[in-house]
Coordinates of C-alpha atoms in Angstrom, one line a residue:
X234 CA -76.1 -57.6 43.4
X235 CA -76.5 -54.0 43.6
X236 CA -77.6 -52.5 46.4
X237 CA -80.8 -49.7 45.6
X238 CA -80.6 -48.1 49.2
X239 CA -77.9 -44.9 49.0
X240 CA -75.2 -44.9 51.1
X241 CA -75.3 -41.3 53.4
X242 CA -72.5 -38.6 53.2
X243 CA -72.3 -35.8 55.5
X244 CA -69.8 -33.6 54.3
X245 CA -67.9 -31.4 56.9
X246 CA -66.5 -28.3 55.4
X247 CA -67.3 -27.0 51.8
X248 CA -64.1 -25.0 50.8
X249 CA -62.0 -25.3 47.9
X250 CA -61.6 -29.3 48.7
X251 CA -65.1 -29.8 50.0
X252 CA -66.6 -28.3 47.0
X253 CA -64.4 -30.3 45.0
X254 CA -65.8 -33.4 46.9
X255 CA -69.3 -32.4 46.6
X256 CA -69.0 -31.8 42.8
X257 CA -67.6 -35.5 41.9
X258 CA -69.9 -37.2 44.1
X259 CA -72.7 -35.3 42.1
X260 CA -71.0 -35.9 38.4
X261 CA -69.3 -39.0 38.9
X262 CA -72.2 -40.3 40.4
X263 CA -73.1 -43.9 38.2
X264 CA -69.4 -44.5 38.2
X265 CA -69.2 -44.1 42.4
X266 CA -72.3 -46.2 42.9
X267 CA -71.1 -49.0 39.8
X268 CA -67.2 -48.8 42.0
X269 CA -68.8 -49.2 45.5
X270 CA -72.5 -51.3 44.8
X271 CA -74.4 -48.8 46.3
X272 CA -75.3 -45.6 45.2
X273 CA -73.7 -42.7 47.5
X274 CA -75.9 -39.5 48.3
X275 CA -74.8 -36.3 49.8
X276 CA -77.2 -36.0 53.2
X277 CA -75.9 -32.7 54.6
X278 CA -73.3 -30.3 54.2
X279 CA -71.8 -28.4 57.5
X280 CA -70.5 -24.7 56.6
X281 CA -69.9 -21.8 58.7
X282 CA -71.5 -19.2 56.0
X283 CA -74.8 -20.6 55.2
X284 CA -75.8 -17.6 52.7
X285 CA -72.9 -18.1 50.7
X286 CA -74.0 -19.5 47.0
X287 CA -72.9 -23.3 46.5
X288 CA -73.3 -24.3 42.6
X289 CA -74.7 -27.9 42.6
X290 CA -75.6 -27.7 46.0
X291 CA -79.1 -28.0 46.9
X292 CA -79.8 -25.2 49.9
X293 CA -81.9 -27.7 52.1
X294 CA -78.7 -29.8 52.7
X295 CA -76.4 -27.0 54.0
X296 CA -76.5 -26.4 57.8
X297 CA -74.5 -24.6 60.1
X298 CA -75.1 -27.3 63.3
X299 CA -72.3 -29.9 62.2
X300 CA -73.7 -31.8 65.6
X301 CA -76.5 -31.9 64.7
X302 CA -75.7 -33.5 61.2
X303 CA -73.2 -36.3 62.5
X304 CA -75.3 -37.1 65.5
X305 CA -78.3 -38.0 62.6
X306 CA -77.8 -41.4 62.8
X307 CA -78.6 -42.3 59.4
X308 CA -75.2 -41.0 57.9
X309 CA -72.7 -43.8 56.8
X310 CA -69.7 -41.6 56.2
X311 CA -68.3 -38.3 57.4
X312 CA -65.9 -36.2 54.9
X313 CA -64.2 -34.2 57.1
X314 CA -62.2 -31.3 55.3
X315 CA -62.8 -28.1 57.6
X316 CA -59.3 -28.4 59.2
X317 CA -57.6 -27.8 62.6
X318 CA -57.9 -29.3 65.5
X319 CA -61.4 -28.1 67.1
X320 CA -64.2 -28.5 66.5
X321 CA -62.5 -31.6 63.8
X322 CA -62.0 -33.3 66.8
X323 CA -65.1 -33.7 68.3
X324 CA -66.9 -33.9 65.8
X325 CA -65.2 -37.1 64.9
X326 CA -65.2 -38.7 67.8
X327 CA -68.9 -37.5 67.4
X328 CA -69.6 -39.5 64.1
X329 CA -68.1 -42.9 65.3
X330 CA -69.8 -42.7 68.6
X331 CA -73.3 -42.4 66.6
X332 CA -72.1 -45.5 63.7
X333 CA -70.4 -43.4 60.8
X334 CA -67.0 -44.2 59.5
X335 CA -64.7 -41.4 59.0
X336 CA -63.0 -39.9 55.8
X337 CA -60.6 -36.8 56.6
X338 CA -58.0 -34.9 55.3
X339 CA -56.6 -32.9 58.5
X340 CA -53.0 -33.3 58.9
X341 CA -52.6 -31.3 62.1
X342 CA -54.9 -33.4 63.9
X343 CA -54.4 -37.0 63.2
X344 CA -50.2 -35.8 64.0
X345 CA -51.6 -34.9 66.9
X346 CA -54.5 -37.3 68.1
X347 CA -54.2 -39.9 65.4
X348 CA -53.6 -42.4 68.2
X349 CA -57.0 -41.2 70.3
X350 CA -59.0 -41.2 67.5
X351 CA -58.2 -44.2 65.7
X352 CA -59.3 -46.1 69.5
X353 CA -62.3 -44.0 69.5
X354 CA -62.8 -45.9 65.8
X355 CA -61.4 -49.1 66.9
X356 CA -64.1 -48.5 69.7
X357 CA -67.2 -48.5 67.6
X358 CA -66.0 -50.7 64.7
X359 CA -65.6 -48.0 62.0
X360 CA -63.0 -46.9 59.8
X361 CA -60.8 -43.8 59.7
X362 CA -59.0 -42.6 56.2
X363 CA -57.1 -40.1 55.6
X364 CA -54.8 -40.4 52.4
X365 CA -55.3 -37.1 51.6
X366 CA -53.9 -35.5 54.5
X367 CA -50.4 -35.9 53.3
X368 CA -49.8 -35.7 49.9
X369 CA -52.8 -34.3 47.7
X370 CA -53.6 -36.3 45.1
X371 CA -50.6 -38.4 45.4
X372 CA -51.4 -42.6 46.7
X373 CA -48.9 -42.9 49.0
X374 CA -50.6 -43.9 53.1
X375 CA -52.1 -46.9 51.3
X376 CA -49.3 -48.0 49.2
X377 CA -47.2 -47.5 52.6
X378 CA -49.6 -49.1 54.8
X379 CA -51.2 -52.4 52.2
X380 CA -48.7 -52.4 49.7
X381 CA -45.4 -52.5 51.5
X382 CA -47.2 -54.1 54.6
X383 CA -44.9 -57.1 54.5
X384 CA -41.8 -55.4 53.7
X385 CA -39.5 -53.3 56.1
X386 CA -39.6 -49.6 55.2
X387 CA -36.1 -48.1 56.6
X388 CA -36.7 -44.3 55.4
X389 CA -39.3 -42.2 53.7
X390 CA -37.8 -38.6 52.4
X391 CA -39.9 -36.4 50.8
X392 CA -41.3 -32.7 49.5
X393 CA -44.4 -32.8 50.8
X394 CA -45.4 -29.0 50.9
X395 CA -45.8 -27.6 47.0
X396 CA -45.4 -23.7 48.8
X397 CA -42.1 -24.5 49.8
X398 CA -40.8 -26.6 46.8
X399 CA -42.4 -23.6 44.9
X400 CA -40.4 -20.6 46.4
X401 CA -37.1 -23.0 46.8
X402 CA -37.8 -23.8 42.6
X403 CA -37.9 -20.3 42.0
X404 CA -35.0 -19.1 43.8
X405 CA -33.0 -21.8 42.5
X406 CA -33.9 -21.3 38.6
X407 CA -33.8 -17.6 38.6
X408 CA -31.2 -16.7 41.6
X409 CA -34.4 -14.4 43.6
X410 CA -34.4 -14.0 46.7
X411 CA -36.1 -15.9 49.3
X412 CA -39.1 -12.5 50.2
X413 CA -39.3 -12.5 46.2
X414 CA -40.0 -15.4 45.4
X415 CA -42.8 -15.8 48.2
X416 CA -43.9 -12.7 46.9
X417 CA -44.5 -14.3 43.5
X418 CA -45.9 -17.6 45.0
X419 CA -48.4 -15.6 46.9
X420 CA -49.7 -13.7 43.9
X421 CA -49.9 -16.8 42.0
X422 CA -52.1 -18.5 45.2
X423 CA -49.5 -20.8 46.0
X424 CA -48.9 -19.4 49.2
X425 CA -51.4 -18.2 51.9
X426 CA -51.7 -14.6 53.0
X427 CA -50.3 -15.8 56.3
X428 CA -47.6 -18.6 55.3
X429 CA -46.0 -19.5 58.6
X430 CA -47.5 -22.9 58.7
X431 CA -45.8 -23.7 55.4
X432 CA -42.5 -21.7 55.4
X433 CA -41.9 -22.8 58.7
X434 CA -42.1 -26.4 57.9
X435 CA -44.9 -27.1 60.1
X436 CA -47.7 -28.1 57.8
X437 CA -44.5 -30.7 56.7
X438 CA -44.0 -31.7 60.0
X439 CA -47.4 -32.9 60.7
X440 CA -47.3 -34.6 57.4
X441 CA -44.1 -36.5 58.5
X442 CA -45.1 -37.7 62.0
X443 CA -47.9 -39.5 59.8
X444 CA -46.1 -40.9 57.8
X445 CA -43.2 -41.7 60.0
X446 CA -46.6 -43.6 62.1
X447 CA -47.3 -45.5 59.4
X448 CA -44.0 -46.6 58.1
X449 CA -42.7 -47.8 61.4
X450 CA -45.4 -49.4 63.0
X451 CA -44.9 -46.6 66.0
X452 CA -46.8 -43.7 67.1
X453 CA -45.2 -40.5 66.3
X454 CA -46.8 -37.2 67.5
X455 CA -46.4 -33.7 65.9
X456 CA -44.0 -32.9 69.2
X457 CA -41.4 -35.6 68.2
X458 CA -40.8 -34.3 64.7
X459 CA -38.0 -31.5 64.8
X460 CA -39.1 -28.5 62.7
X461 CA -36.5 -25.9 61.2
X462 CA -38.1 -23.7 59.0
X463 CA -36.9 -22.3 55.6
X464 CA -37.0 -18.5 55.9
X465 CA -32.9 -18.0 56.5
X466 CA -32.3 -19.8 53.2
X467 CA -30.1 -17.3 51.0
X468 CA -29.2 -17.1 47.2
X469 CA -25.7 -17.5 48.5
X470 CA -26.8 -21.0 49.8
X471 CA -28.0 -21.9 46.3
X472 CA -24.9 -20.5 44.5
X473 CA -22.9 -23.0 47.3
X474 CA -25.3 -26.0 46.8
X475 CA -24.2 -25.8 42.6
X476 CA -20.8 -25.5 43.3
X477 CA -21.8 -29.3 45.1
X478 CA -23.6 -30.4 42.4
X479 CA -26.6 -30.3 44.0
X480 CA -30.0 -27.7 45.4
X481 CA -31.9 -27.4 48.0
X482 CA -34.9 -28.7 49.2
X483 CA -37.4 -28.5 52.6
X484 CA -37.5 -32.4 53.2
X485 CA -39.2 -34.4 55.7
X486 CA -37.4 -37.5 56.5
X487 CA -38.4 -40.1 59.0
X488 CA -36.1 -43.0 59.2
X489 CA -35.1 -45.9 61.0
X490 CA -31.6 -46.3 62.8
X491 CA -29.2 -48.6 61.4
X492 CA -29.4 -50.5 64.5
X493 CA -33.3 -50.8 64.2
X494 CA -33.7 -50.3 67.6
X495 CA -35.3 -46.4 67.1
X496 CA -36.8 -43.9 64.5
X497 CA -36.4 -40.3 64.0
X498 CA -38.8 -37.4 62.3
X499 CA -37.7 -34.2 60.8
X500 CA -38.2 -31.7 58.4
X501 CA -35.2 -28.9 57.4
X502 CA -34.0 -27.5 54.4
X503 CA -30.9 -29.5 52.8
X504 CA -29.1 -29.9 49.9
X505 CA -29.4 -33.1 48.0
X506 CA -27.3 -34.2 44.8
X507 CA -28.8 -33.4 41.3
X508 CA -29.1 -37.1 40.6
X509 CA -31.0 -37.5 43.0
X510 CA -34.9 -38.0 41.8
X511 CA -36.1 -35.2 44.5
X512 CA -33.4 -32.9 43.0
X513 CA -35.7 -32.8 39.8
X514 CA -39.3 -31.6 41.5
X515 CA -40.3 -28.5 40.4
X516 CA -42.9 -26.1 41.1
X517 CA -45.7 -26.4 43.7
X518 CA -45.1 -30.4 43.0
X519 CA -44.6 -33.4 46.0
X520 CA -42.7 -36.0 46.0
X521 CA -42.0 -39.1 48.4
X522 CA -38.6 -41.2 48.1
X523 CA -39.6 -44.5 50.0
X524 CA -36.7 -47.0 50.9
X525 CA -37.6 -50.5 52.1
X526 CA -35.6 -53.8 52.3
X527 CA -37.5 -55.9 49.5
X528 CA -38.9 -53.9 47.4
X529 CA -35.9 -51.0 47.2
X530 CA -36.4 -47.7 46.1
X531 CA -39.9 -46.3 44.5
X532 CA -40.5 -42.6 44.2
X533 CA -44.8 -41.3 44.6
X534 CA -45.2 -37.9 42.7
X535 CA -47.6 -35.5 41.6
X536 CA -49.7 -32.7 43.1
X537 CA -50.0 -32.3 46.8
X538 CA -52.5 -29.7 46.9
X539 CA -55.3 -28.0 45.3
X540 CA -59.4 -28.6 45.8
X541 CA -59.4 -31.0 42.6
X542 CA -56.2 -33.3 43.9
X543 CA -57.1 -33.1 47.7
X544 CA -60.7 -33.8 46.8
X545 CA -59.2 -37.1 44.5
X546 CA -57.5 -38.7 47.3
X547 CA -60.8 -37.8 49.5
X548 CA -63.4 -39.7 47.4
X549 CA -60.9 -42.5 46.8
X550 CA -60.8 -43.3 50.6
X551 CA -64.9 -42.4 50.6
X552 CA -64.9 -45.5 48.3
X553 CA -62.6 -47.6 50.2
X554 CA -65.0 -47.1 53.6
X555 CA -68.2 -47.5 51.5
X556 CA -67.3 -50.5 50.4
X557 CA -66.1 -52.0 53.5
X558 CA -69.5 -50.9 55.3
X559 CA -71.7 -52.8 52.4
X560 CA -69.2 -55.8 53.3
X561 CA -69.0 -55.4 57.3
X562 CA -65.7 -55.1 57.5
X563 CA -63.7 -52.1 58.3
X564 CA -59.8 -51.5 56.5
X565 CA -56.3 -51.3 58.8
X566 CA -56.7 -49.3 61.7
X567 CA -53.6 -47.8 63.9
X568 CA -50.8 -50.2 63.6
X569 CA -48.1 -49.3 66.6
X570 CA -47.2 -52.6 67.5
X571 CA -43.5 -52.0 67.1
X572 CA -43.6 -49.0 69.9
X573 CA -39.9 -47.9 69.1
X574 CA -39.0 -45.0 70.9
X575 CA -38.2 -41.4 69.0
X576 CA -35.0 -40.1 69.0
X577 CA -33.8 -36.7 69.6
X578 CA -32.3 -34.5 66.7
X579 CA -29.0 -34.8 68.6
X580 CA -28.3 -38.3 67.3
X581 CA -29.2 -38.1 63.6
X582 CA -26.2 -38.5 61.8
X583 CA -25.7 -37.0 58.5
X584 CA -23.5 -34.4 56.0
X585 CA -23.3 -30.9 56.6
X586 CA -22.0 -27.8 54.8
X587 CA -20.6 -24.9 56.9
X588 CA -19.7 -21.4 55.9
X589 CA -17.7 -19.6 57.9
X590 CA -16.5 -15.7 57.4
X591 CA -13.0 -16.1 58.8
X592 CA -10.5 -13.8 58.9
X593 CA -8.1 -14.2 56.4
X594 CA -4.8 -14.6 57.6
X595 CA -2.3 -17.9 58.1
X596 CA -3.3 -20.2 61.0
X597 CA -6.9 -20.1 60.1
X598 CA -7.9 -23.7 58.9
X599 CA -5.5 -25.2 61.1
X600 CA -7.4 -23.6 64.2
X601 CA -10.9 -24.0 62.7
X602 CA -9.6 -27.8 61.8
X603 CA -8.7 -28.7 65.2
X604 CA -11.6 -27.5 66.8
X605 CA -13.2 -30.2 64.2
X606 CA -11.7 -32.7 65.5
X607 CA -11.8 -32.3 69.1
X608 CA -15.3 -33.0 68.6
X609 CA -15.1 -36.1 66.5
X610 CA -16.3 -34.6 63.1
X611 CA -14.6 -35.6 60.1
X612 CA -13.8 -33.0 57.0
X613 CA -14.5 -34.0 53.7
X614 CA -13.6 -31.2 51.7
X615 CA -12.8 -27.6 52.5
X616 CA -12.6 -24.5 50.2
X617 CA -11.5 -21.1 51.1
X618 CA -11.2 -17.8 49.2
X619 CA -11.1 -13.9 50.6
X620 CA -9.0 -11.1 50.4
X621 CA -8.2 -7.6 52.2
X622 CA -7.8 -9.7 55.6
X623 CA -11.5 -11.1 55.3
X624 CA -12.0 -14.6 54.1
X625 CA -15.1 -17.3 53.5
X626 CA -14.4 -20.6 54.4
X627 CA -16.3 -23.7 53.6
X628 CA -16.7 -26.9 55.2
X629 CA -18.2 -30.2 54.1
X630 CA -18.2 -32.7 56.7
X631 CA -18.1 -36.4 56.7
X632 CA -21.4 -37.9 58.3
X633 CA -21.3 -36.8 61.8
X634 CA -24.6 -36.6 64.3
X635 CA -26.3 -33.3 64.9
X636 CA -24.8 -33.2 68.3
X637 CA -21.5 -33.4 67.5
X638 CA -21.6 -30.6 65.0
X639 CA -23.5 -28.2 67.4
X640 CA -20.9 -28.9 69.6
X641 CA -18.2 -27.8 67.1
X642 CA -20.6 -24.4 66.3
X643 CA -20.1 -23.6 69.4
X644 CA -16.3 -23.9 69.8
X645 CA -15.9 -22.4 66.1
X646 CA -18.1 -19.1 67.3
X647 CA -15.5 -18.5 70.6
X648 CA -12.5 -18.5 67.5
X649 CA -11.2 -14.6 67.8
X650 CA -11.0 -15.8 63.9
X651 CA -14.2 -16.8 63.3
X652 CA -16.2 -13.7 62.5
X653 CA -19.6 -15.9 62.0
X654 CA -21.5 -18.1 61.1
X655 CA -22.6 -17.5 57.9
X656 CA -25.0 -20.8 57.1
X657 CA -25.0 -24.3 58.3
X658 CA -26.7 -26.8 56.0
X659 CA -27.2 -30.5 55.8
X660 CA -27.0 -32.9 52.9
X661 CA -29.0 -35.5 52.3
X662 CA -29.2 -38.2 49.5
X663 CA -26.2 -39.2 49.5

């Protein structure tokens, strides 16, 4: 029977996703209230520019006192999609305390306080979503938390930034540079005026210690997921990564160890094999590889940003949670139960490639191949070319752990051969 009494939405935020939000809710509105039971109505929307001119947006609903609006008590469900950490924060912890379930699609927080907030729900008997905080558009917490949630997840690699895979696309396809092709991503609106968060892998590092959460049953905080940005990445790196067969990508990958007993979180540039099904994202596109014991390899894509995506994956949860509050229930809540601990980057083991300007006389890869192997890393292949006494010199290892190859960085610099560094690189997917 369906139920003729609306279900309340305060939406928090009316940006690109929020007004995205807002606009479904108001078109799709029989199909919402035929998928939930209950008709759904927008109560309130919390802005910080209350002149500005919302189309479909009726003025008497838009207020600047976001307390005041989840402290109503008459509100069923907060969207939250203003972003960072304060006042997100408290305002959340604000809307369960006064008996509204949750929706959000801030990444930086839940890494961050995921663990707090989900007691503070857990607390009051409401629900917390957030599928849109890592992917877009793109299922992929629920599938990884209800689908696979009697399977055994062992790694979960992914592009899950499209300002990174777009830049990284370009430079691949058309040999630019890494400042022109940001140029171009920024002009097209890929990329923000200020990109740090995205170039410097954080916006994909609080997207992995999510999902790493998720997957392994084990809280992971934004501080246990190591971060290398992609700025230093060079054409030269790209001309190197086809000579492998392969391109490069900024991946997150959380995984388990082989002997169960830990996890690790990280997000770096690396070069992965052309077969492999990441190899073949393009554009501002995501794209998770998920590998688990039963069900083997699946592969989410699509977009990962974007008001219309973001605000997909937003009502789809809002659905979810108004369902479960016609019904009295709530959905899965934090599931750490496992508690295994997070390892450093130092014992990832994994590929790398090394380019080394050498100088080019005899002796060289005999010295540069000892040093090698006095720290237990194995050589896979080795090519070497130069000429008027200066040399390149390339080095693809066997799988070795991060701290054995930083050890063997530092030995190669104190070479009086070894002129520099020129790039180290891992490969993944493999």
């Amino acid at each position: 029977m369906m139920r003729t009494r609306p279900l309340k939405v305060a939406l928090l935020g009316c940006g690109v996703v929020g007004s995205e939000v807002a606009r479904i809710m108001t078109t799709h509105a029989d199909d919402l209230t035929a998928r939930i039971g209950a008709p759904v109505e927008l109560a309130g929307v919390a802005v910080r520019r209350p002149d500005r001119v919302r189309e479909g947006i009726a003025p008497e609903l838009v207020t600047t006192d976001a307390t005041a609006l989840v402290k109503r008590g008459d509100i069923d469900v907060v969207v939250e999609v203003i972003g960072g950490i304060e006042p997100a924060r408290g305002l959340i912890t604000t809307a369960f305390e006064h008996g509204a379930s949750v929706v959000s699609a801030n990444k930086a927080l839940l890494a961050q306080d995921g663990a707090a907030l989900h007691a503070v729900a857990e607390q009051h008997g409401k629900d917390l979503y957030y599928e849109a905080a890592v992917a877009g558009a793109i299922p992929l917490i629920r599938p990884v938390r209800e689908s696979l949630a009697g399977d055994k997840i062992n790694r979960v690699m992914g592009i899950v930034n499209g300002t990174t895979n777009f830049i990284l696309d370009k430079m691949d396809s058309t040999g630019a540079g890494y400042q022109e092709a940001l140029d171009e991503a920024t002009a097209l609106g890929y990329a923000e005026a200020d990109p740090t968060a995205d170039v410097e892998g954080f916006d994909a590092a609080a997207k992995a210690a999510i999902l790493a959460g998720i997957a392994f049953h084990t809280r992971v905080r934004l501080d246990d997921v190591y971060r290398e940005g992609m700025t230093e990445v060079t054409a030269a790196d790209f001309a190197s990564a086809k000579e492998m067969g392969c391109t490069i990508k900024l991946l997150a990958i959380c995984e388990r160890a082989e002997d169960g007993a830990s996890v690790t979180a990280r997000v770096h540039p690396a070069m992965i094999p052309l077969s492999h099904p990441l190899a073949s994202v393009r554009g501002a596109y995501n794209a998770v590889f998920v590998e688990s014991d039963a069900a083997g390899q699946l592969m989410f894509y699509g977009p990962g940003a974007g008001g219309s995506p973001t605000a997909s994956a937003v009502l789809g949860d809002l659905v979810a949670v108004c369902r479960n509050r016609l019904s009295g229930t709530t959905g899965p809540g934090e599931s750490a139960y496992a508690a295994l601990p997070v390892s450093p980057m130092g014992d990832v083991v994994t590929r790398y490639h090394i380019s080394l300007d050498v100088a080019d006389k005899p002796g060289v890869l005999a010295q540069v191949a000892t040093v090698f192997a006095e720290h237990g890393v194995s050589i896979d292949t080795v090519r070497q070319s130069g000429k008027d006494g200066e040399a390149s010199l390339v080095v693809v290892t066997h799988r070795a752990s991060d701290a054995a190859l930083t050890g063997t960085v530092e030995a190669l610099r104190k070479l009086d051969t070894v002129r520099g560094v020129a790039s180290i690189m891992r490969v993944e997917g493999e």
